[in-house]
Coordinates of C-alpha atoms and ligand atoms in Angstrom, one line a residue:
X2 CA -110.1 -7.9 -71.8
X3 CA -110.6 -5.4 -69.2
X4 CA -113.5 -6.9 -67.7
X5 CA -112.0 -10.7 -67.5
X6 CA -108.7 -8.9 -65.8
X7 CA -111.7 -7.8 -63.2
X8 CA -112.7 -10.7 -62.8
X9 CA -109.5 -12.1 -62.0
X10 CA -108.7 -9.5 -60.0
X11 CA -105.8 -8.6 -62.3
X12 CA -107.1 -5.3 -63.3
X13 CA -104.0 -3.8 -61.2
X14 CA -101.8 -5.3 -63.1
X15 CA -103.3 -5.9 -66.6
X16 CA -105.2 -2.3 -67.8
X17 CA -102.6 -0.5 -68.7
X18 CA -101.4 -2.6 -70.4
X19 CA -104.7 -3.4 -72.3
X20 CA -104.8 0.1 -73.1
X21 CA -101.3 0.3 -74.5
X22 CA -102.3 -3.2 -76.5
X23 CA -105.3 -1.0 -78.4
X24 CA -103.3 2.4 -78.4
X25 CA -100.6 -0.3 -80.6
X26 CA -103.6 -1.4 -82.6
X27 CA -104.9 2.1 -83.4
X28 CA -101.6 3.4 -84.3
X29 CA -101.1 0.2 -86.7
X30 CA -104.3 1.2 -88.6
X31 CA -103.2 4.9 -89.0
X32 CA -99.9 3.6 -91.0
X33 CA -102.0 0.8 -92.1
X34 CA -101.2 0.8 -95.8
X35 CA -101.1 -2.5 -97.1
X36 CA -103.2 -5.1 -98.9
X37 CA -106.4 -5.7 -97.2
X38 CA -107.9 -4.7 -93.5
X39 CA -105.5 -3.7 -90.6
X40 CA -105.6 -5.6 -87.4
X41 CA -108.1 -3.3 -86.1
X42 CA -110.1 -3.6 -88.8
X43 CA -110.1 -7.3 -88.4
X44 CA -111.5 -7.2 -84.9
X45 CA -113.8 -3.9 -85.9
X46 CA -114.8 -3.8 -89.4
X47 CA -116.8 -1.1 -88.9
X48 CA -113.8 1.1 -87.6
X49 CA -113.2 4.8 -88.5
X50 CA -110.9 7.4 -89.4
X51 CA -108.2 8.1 -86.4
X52 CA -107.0 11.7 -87.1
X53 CA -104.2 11.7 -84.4
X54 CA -102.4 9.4 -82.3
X55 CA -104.1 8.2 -78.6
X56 CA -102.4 8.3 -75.9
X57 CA -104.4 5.6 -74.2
X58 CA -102.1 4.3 -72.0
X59 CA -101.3 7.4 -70.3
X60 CA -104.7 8.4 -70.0
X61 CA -105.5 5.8 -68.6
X62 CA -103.0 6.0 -65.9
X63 CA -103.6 9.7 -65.2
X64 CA -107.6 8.9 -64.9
X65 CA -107.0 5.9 -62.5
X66 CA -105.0 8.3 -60.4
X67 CA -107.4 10.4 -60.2
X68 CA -110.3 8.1 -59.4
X69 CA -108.7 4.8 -59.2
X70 CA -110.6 2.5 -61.0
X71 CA -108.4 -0.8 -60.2
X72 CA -108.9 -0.4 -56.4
X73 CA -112.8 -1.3 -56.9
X74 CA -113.6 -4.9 -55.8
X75 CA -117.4 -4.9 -57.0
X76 CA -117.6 -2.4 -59.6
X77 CA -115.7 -2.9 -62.8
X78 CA -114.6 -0.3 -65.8
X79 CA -117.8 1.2 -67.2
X80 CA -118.6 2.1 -70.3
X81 CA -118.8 5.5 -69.4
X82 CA -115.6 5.7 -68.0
X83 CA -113.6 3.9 -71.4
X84 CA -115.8 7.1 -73.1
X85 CA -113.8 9.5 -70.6
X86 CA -110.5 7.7 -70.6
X87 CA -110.8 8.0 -74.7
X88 CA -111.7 11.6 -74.4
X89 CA -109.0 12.8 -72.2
X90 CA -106.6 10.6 -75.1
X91 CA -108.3 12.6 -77.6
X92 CA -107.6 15.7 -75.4
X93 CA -104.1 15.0 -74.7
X94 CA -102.7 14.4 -78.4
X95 CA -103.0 17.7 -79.1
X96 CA -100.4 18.4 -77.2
X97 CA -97.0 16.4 -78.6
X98 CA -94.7 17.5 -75.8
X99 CA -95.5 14.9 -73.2
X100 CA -92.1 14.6 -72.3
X101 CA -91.9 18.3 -70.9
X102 CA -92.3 20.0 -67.1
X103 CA -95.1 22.1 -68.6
X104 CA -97.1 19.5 -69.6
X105 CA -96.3 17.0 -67.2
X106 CA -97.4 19.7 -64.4
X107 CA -100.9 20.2 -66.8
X108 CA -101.5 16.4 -66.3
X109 CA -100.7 16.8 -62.4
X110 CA -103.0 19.7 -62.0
X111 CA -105.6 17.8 -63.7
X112 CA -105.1 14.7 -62.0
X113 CA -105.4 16.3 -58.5
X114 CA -108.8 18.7 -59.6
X115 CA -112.1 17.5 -59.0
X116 CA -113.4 15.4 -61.8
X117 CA -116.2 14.7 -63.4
X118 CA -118.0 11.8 -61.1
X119 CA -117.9 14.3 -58.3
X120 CA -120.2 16.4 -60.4
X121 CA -122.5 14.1 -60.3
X122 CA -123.2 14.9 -56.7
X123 CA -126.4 16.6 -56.1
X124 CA -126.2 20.1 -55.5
X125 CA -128.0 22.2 -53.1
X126 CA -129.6 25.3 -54.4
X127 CA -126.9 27.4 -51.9
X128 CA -124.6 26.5 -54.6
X129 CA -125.6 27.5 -56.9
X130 CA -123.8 30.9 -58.9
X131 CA -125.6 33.9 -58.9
X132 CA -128.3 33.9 -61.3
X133 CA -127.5 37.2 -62.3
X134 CA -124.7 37.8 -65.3
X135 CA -124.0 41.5 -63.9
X136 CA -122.6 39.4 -60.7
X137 CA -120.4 36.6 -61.2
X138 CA -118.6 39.4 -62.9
X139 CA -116.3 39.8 -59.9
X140 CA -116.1 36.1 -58.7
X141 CA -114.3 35.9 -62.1
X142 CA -112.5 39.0 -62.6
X143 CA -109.4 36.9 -61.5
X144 CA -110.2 34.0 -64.3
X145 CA -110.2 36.9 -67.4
X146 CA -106.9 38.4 -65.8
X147 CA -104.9 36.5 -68.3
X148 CA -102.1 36.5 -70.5
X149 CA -102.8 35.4 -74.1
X150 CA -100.3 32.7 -74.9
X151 CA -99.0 33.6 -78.3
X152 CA -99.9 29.5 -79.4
X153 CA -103.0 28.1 -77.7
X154 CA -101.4 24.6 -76.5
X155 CA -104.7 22.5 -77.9
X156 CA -106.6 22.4 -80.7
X157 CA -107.5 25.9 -82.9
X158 CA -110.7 24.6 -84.0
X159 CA -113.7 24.0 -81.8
X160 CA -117.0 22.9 -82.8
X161 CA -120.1 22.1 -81.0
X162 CA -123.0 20.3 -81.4
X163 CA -126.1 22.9 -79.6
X164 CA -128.8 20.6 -78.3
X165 CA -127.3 18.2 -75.6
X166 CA -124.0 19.6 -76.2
X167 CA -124.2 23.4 -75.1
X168 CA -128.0 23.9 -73.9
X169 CA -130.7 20.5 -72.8
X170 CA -132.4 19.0 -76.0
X171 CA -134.8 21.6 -77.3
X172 CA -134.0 24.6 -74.9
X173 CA -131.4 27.6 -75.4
X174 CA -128.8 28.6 -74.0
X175 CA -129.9 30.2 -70.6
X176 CA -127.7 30.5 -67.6
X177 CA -124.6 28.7 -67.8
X178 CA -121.9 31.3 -66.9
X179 CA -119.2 28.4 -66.3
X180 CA -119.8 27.1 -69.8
X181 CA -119.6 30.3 -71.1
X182 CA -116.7 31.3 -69.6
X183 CA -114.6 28.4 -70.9
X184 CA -116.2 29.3 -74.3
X185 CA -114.9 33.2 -73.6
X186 CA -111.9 32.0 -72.5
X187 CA -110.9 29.7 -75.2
X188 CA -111.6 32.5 -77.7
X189 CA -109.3 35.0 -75.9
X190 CA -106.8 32.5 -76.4
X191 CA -107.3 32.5 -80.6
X192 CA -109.3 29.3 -81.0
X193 CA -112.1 29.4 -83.3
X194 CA -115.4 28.3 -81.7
X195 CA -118.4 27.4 -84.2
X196 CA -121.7 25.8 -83.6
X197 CA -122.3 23.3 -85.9
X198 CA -126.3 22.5 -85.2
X199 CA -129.0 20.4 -87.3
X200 CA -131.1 22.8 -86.1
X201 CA -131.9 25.2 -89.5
X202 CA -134.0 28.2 -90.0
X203 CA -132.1 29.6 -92.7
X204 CA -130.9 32.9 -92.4
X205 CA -133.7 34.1 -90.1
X206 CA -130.8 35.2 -87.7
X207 CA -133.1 36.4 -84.8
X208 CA -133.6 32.2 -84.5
X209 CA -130.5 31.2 -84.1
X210 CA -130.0 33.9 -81.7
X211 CA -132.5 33.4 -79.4
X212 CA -131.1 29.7 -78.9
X213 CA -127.9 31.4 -78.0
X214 CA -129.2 34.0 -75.7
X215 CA -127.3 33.5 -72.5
X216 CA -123.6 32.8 -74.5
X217 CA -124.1 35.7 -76.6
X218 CA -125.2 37.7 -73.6
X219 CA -122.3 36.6 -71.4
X220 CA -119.6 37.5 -74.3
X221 CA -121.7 41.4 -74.0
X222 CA -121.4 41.5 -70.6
X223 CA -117.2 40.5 -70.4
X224 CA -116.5 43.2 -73.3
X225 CA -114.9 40.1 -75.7
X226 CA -113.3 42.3 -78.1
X227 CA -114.4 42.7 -82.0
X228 CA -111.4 40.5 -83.2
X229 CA -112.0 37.4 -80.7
X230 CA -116.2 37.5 -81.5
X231 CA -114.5 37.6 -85.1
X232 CA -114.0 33.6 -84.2
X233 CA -117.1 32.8 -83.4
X234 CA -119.6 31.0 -86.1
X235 CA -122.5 29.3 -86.1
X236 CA -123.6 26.7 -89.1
X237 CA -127.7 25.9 -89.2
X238 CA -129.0 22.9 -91.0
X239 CA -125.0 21.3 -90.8
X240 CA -123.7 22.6 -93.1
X241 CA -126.2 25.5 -94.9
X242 CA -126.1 28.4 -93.3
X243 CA -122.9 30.1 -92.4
X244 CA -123.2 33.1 -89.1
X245 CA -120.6 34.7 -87.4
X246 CA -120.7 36.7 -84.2
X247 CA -120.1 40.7 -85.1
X248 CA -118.8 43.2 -82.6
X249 CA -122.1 44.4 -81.7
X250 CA -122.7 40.7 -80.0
X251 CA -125.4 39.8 -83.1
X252 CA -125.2 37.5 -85.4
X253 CA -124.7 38.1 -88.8
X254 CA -125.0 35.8 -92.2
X255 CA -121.2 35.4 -93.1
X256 CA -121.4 36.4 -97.7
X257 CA -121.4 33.6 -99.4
X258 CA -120.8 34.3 -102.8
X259 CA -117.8 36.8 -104.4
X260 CA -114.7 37.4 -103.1
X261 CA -113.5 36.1 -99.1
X262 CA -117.7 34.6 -99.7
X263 CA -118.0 31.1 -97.9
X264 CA -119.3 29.2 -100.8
X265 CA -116.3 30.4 -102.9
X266 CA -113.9 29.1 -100.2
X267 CA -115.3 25.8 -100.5
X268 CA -115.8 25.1 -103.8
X269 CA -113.4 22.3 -104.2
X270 CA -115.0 20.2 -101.8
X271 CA -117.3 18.3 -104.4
X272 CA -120.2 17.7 -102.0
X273 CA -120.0 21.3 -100.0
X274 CA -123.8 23.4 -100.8
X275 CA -122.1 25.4 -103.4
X276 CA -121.9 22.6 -105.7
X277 CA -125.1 21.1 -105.1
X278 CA -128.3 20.7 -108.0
X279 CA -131.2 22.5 -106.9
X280 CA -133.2 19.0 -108.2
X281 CA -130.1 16.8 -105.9
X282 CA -132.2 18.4 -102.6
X283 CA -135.5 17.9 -104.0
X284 CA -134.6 14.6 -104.8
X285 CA -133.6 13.9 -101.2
X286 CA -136.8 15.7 -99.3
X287 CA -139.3 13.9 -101.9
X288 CA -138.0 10.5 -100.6
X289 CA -137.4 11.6 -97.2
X290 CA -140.9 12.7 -96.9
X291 CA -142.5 9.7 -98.8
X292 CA -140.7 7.5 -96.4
X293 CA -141.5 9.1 -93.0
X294 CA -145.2 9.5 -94.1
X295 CA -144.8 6.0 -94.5
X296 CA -143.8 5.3 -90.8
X297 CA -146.1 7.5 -89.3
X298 CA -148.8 5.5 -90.9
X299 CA -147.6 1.8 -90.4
X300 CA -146.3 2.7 -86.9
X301 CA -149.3 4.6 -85.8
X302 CA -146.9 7.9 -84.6
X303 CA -148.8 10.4 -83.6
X304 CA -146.5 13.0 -85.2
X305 CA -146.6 15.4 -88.1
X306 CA -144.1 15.5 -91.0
X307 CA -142.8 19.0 -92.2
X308 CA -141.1 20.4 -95.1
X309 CA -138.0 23.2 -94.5
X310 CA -135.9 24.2 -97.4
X311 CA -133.0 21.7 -96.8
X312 CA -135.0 18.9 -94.6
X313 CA -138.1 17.2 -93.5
X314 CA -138.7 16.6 -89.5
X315 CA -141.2 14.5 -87.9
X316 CA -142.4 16.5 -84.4
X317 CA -144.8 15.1 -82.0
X318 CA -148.4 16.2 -83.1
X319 CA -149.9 15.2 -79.0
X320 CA -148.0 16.2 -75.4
X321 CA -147.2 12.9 -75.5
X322 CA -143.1 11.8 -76.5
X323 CA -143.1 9.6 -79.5
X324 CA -141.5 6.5 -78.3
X325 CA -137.7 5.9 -78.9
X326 CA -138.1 2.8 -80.3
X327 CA -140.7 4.1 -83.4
X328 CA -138.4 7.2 -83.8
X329 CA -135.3 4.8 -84.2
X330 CA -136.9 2.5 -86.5
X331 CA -138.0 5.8 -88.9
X332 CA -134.8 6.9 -89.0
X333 CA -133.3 3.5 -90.6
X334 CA -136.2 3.1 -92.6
X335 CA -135.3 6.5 -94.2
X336 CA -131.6 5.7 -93.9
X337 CA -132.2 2.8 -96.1
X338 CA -134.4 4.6 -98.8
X339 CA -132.0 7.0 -99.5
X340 CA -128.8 4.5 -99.4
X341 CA -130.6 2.2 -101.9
X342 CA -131.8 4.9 -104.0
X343 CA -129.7 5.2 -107.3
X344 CA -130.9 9.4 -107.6
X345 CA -129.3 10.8 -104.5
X346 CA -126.3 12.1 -104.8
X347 CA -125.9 14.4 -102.2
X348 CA -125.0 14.2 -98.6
X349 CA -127.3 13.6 -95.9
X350 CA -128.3 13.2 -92.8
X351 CA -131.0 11.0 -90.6
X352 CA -131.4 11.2 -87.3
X353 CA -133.3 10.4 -84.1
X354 CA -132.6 14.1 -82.5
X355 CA -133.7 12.4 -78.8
X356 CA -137.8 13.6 -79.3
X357 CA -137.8 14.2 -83.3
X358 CA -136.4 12.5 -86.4
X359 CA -134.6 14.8 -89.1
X360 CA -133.6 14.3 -92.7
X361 CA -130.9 17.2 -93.5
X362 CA -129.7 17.5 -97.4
X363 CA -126.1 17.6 -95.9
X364 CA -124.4 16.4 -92.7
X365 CA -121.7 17.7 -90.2
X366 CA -119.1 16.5 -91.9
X367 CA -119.6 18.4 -94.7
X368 CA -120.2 21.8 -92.1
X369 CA -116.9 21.1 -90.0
X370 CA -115.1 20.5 -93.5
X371 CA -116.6 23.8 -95.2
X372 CA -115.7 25.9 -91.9
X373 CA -112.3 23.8 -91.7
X374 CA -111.5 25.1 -95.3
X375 CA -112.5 28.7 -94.8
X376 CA -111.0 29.2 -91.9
X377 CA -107.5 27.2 -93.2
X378 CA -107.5 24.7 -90.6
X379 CA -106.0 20.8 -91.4
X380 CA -107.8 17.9 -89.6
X381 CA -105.6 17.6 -86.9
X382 CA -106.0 21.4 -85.4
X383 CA -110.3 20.4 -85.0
X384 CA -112.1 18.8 -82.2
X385 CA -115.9 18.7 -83.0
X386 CA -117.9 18.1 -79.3
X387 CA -120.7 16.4 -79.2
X388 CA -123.8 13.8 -78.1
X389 CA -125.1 11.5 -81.0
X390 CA -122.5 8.9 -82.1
X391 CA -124.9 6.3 -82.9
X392 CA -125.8 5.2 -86.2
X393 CA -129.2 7.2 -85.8
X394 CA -127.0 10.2 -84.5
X395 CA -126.0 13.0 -86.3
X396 CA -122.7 14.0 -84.9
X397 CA -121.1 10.7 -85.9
X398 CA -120.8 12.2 -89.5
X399 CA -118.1 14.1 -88.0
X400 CA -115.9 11.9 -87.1
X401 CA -115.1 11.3 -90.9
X402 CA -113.3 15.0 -90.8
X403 CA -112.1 15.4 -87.4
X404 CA -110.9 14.4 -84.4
X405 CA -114.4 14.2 -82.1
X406 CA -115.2 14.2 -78.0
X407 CA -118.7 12.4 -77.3
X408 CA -120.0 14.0 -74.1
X409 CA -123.6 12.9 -72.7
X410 CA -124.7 16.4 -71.3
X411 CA -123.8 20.0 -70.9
X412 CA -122.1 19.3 -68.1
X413 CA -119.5 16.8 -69.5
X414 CA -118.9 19.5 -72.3
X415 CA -118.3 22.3 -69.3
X416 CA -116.1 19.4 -67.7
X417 CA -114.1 18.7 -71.2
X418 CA -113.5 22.3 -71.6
X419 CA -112.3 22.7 -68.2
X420 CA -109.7 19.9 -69.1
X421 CA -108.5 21.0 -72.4
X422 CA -107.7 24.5 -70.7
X423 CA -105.9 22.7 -67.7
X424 CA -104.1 21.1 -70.6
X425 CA -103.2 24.0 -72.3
X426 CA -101.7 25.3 -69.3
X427 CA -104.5 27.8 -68.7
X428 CA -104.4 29.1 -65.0
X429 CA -108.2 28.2 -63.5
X430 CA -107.9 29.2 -60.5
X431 CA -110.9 31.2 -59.4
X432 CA -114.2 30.3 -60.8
X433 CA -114.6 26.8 -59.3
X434 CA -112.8 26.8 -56.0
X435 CA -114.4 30.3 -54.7
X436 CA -117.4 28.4 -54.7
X437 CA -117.6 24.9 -54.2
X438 CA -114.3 23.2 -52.9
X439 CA -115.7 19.2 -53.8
X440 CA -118.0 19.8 -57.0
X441 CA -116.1 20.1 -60.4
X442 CA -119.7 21.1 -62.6
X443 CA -122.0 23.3 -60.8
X444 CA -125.4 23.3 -62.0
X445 CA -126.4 27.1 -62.8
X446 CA -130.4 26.8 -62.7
X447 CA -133.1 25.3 -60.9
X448 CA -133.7 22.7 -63.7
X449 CA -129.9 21.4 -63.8
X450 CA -130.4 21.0 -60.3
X451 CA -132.9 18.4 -60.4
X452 CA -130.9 17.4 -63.8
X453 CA -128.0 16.4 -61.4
X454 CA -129.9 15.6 -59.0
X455 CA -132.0 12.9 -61.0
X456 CA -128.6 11.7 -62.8
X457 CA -127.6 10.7 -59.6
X458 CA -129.5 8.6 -58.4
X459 CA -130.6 7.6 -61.6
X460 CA -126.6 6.9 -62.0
X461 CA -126.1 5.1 -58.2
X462 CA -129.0 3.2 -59.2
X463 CA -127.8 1.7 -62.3
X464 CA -124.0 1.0 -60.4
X465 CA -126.3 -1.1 -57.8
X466 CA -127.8 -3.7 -59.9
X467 CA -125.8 -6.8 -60.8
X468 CA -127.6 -7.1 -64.0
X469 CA -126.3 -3.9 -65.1
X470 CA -122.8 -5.4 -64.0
X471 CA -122.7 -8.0 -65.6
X472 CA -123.5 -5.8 -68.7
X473 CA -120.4 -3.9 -68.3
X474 CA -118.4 -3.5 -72.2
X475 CA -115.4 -5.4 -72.6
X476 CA -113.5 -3.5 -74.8
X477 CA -111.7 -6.7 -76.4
X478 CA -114.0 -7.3 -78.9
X479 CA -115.4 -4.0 -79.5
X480 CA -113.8 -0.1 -79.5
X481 CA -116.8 0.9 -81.6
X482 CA -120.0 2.6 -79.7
X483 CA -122.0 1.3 -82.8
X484 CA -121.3 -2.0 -82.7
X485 CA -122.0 -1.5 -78.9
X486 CA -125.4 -0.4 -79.3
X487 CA -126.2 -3.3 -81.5
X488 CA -124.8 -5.9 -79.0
X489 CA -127.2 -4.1 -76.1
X490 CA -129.4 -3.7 -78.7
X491 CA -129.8 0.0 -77.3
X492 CA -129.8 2.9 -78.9
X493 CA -128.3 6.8 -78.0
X494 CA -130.7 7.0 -75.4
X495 CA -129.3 3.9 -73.3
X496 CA -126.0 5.1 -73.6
X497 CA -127.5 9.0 -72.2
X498 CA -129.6 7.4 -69.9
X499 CA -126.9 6.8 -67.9
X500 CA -126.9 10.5 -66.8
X501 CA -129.8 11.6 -68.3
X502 CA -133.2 11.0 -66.6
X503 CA -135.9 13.0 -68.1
X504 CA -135.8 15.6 -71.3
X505 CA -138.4 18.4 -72.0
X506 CA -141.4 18.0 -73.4
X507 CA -142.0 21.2 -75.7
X508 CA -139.5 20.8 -78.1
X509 CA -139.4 23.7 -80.6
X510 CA -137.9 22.2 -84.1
Ligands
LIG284 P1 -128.3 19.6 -82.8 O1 -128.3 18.6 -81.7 O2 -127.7 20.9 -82.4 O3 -127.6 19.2 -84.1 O4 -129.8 19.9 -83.1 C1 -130.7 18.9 -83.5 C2 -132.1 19.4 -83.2 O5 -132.4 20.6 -83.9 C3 -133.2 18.5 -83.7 O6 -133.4 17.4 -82.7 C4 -134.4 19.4 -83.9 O7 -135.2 19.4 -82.7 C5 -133.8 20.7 -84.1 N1 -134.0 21.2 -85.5 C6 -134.7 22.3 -85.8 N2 -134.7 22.5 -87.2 C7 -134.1 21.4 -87.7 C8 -133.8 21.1 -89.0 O8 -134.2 21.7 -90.0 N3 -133.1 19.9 -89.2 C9 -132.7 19.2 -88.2 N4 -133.0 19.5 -86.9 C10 -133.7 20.6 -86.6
LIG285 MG1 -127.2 17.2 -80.2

């Protein structure tokens, strides 16, 4: 609908109301309760769970403001930006005073910031933040000078996917004071943070914490008191190992068994780990295994398949990246093993992690659920963050629990946390303007430089062609990014590739 209104040249008239025809046809589906599919359902069989109502039409109107869309002549609504436009939706229902001066002011204060397009300009390496934690200290003195608000105006519950999300595919998380200061600051204002990661090393916490490195650092260095690091997890392997941060900035296993012990919280979810066979996981991994031994040898990968405890991974055995394509079709070969297979009765997970393919016993829904559950939050209170929608994703198992954001880089997550924030009502006034008056996401290392800088023109490039134009996502037939990918025929990386250019080599499973 949106792109024939472009075509027309009707766009001006016609998108908002588009979006208020599918923010109709979600809310339908939520009270859907009758015989047979909803309307939605209809159009999109393949259409999930909505935990809250979307403002869509709003958010819509609030992003055209801010970069106007409908004055473009050539260039019509990208995919990329419907992703935005449903994430700043998602953003806004957690607030349910749109009616008020406080939020109303929110929306204004985010419709005139700089947004996230305009970080897509590259940055010189003059503007970059001092590399230094001991010295941004003062540029954001001003930022950590607040006042608590007795309810954080958003959602309680944050969870975040690591690699892609918070840190590049494969690397930790180095320098990125901006990110961790929204992290910080969102804490100091009583919202739970977790890190709810495939990546699993069991309880070998000295792992998990060198991926963390420059967060946990950062939260050292700005004195976040013993009560606020209190609300900060992580979960390895989805949903099997349960950390939380301790005063002394380390990571610690959180007990699982006993009294207040996380596996006792969560017993009445039937498919959380404390209710799982010993032989249910072995079951799993014996076929997993089987099946991506399998693939290595009919597709010729030049990989090597390993065993963990609660999964099997396929890594690169060369320098050389496995292609996309062979890593894709492994994963739904696997996918369809275990589906068909009568013995598994355990949840799962297998994904294409961008340079590797994964089989977890478990999933993220079951992780955001468990933490969800010991920490006492209901669906609506959660926003899981992440990269990997797609069918060979592993973040899409979370939208059966939560409300979720799909973000394409650490940079879009820095950007989303800015917004939710601004949302909240959370004066930030300091960090961004002191240094650069026109860029929204500064990149804080040498490699994010070239990141941004690659993105682009990897991004200008792919505006320029008329192929890509024509390719554009109509979003009458289809709100579904799976159902997208099939129609490109695409996968997570065509989607990423958008902004992403190039990824690491040395991944370290
Ligand atoms: P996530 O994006 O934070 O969920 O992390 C996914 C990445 O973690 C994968 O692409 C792997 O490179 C890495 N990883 C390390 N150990 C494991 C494991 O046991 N299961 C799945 N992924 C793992
Ligand atoms: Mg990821």
């Amino acid at each position: 609908m949106l792109n024939h209104s472009f075509v027309l040249d009707a766009l001006e008239q016609t998108a908002a109301d588009t979006f208020s025809h599918f923010e109709m046809l979600i809310e339908d589906h939520r009270n859907h309760s009758g015989n047979g599919p909803s309307k939605l359902q209809q159009l999109v069989p393949s259409v999930g769970t909505f935990h809250t109502h979307l403002p869509l039409r709003n958010a819509f109107i609030a992003y055209n403001k801010k970069y106007m869309l409908t004055k473009r002549r050539f260039i019509s609504i990208s995919f990329n930006e419907i992703r935005h436009i449903l994430n700043l939706a998602q953003i806004m229902a957690f607030r349910d005073d749109h009616e008020s001066e406080g939020f109303k002011n929110s929306m204004h204060e985010w419709e005139k910031s700089p947004g996230m397009f305009h970080a897509m300009k590259p940055a010189s390496v003059s503007d970059l933040p001092p590399l230094i934690l001991g010295e941004t200290a003062n540029v954001e003195k001003r930022v950590s000078d607040f006042q608590p608000q007795d309810s954080f105006e958003g959602p309680k519950m944050i969870t975040f996917d690591g690699d892609q999300t918070l840190y590049s595919d494969g690397a930790n998380f180095e320098q990125n004071p901006q990110l961790a200061n929204y992290i910080y600051l969102l804490l100091r204002h009583g919202v739970n943070i977790a890190v709810v990661t495939a990546a699993g090393y069991e309880y070998n916490v000295e792992r998990y914490q060198t991926r963390l490195s420059g967060l946990l650092a950062y939260f050292k260095e700005k004195k976040l008191p013993p009560e606020d690091c209190n609300k900060f997890y992580l979960f390895g392997g989805e949903c099997n190992y349960l950390l939380s941060l301790g005063p002394d900035y380390k990571l610690r296993p959180v007990k699982e068994t006993g009294p207040g012990g996380w596996h006792t919280a969560t017993k009445f979810i039937s498919d959380a780990p404390c209710n799982w066979e010993e032989s249910g996981v072995n079951t799993i991994l014996d076929i997993a295994y089987a099946s991506i031994t399998d693939s290595v040898r009919d597709l010729k990968i030049r990989g090597n398949v390993i065993r963990k405890k609660r999964s099997i991974g396929l890594i690169k055995a060369t320098d050389r990246d496995i292609p996309r394509e062979a890593l894709d079709e492994t994963v739904l070969r696997v996918q369809e093993k275990l589906d068909e297979s009568y013995s598994v009765n355990l949840p799962f997970c297998a994904f294409n992690g961008g340079s590797d393919v994964w089989v977890d016993v478990g999933n993220k829904r079951v992780g955001v659920h468990a933490l969800a559950a010991y920490l006492g939050h209901p669906p609506d209170e959660i926003l899981h963050i992440g990269d990997q929608f797609l069918n060979t994703g592993n973040d899409f198992a979370a939208r059966d629990i939560c409300p979720c954001i799909w973000i394409c880089n650490p940079d879009e997550t820095t950007y989303i946390l800015k917004s939710i924030l601004r949302l909240a009502g959370v004066p930030l006034d300091t960090f961004i303007e002191d240094r650069d008056e026109d860029n929204d996401v500064i990149p804080t290392n040498a490699n994010d430089v070239k990141d941004a800088t690659d993105a682009a023109t990897s991004f200008q490039s792919t505006f320029s062609t008329a192929t890509f134009r024509n390719e554009l996502v109509s979003l009458d037939s289809d709100l579904n990014a799976m159902q997208l990918r099939k129609a490109h025929g695409g996968s997570r990386n065509d989607v990423n590739s958008f902004f992403l250019s190039s990824r690491p080599n040395n991944k370290e499973p």
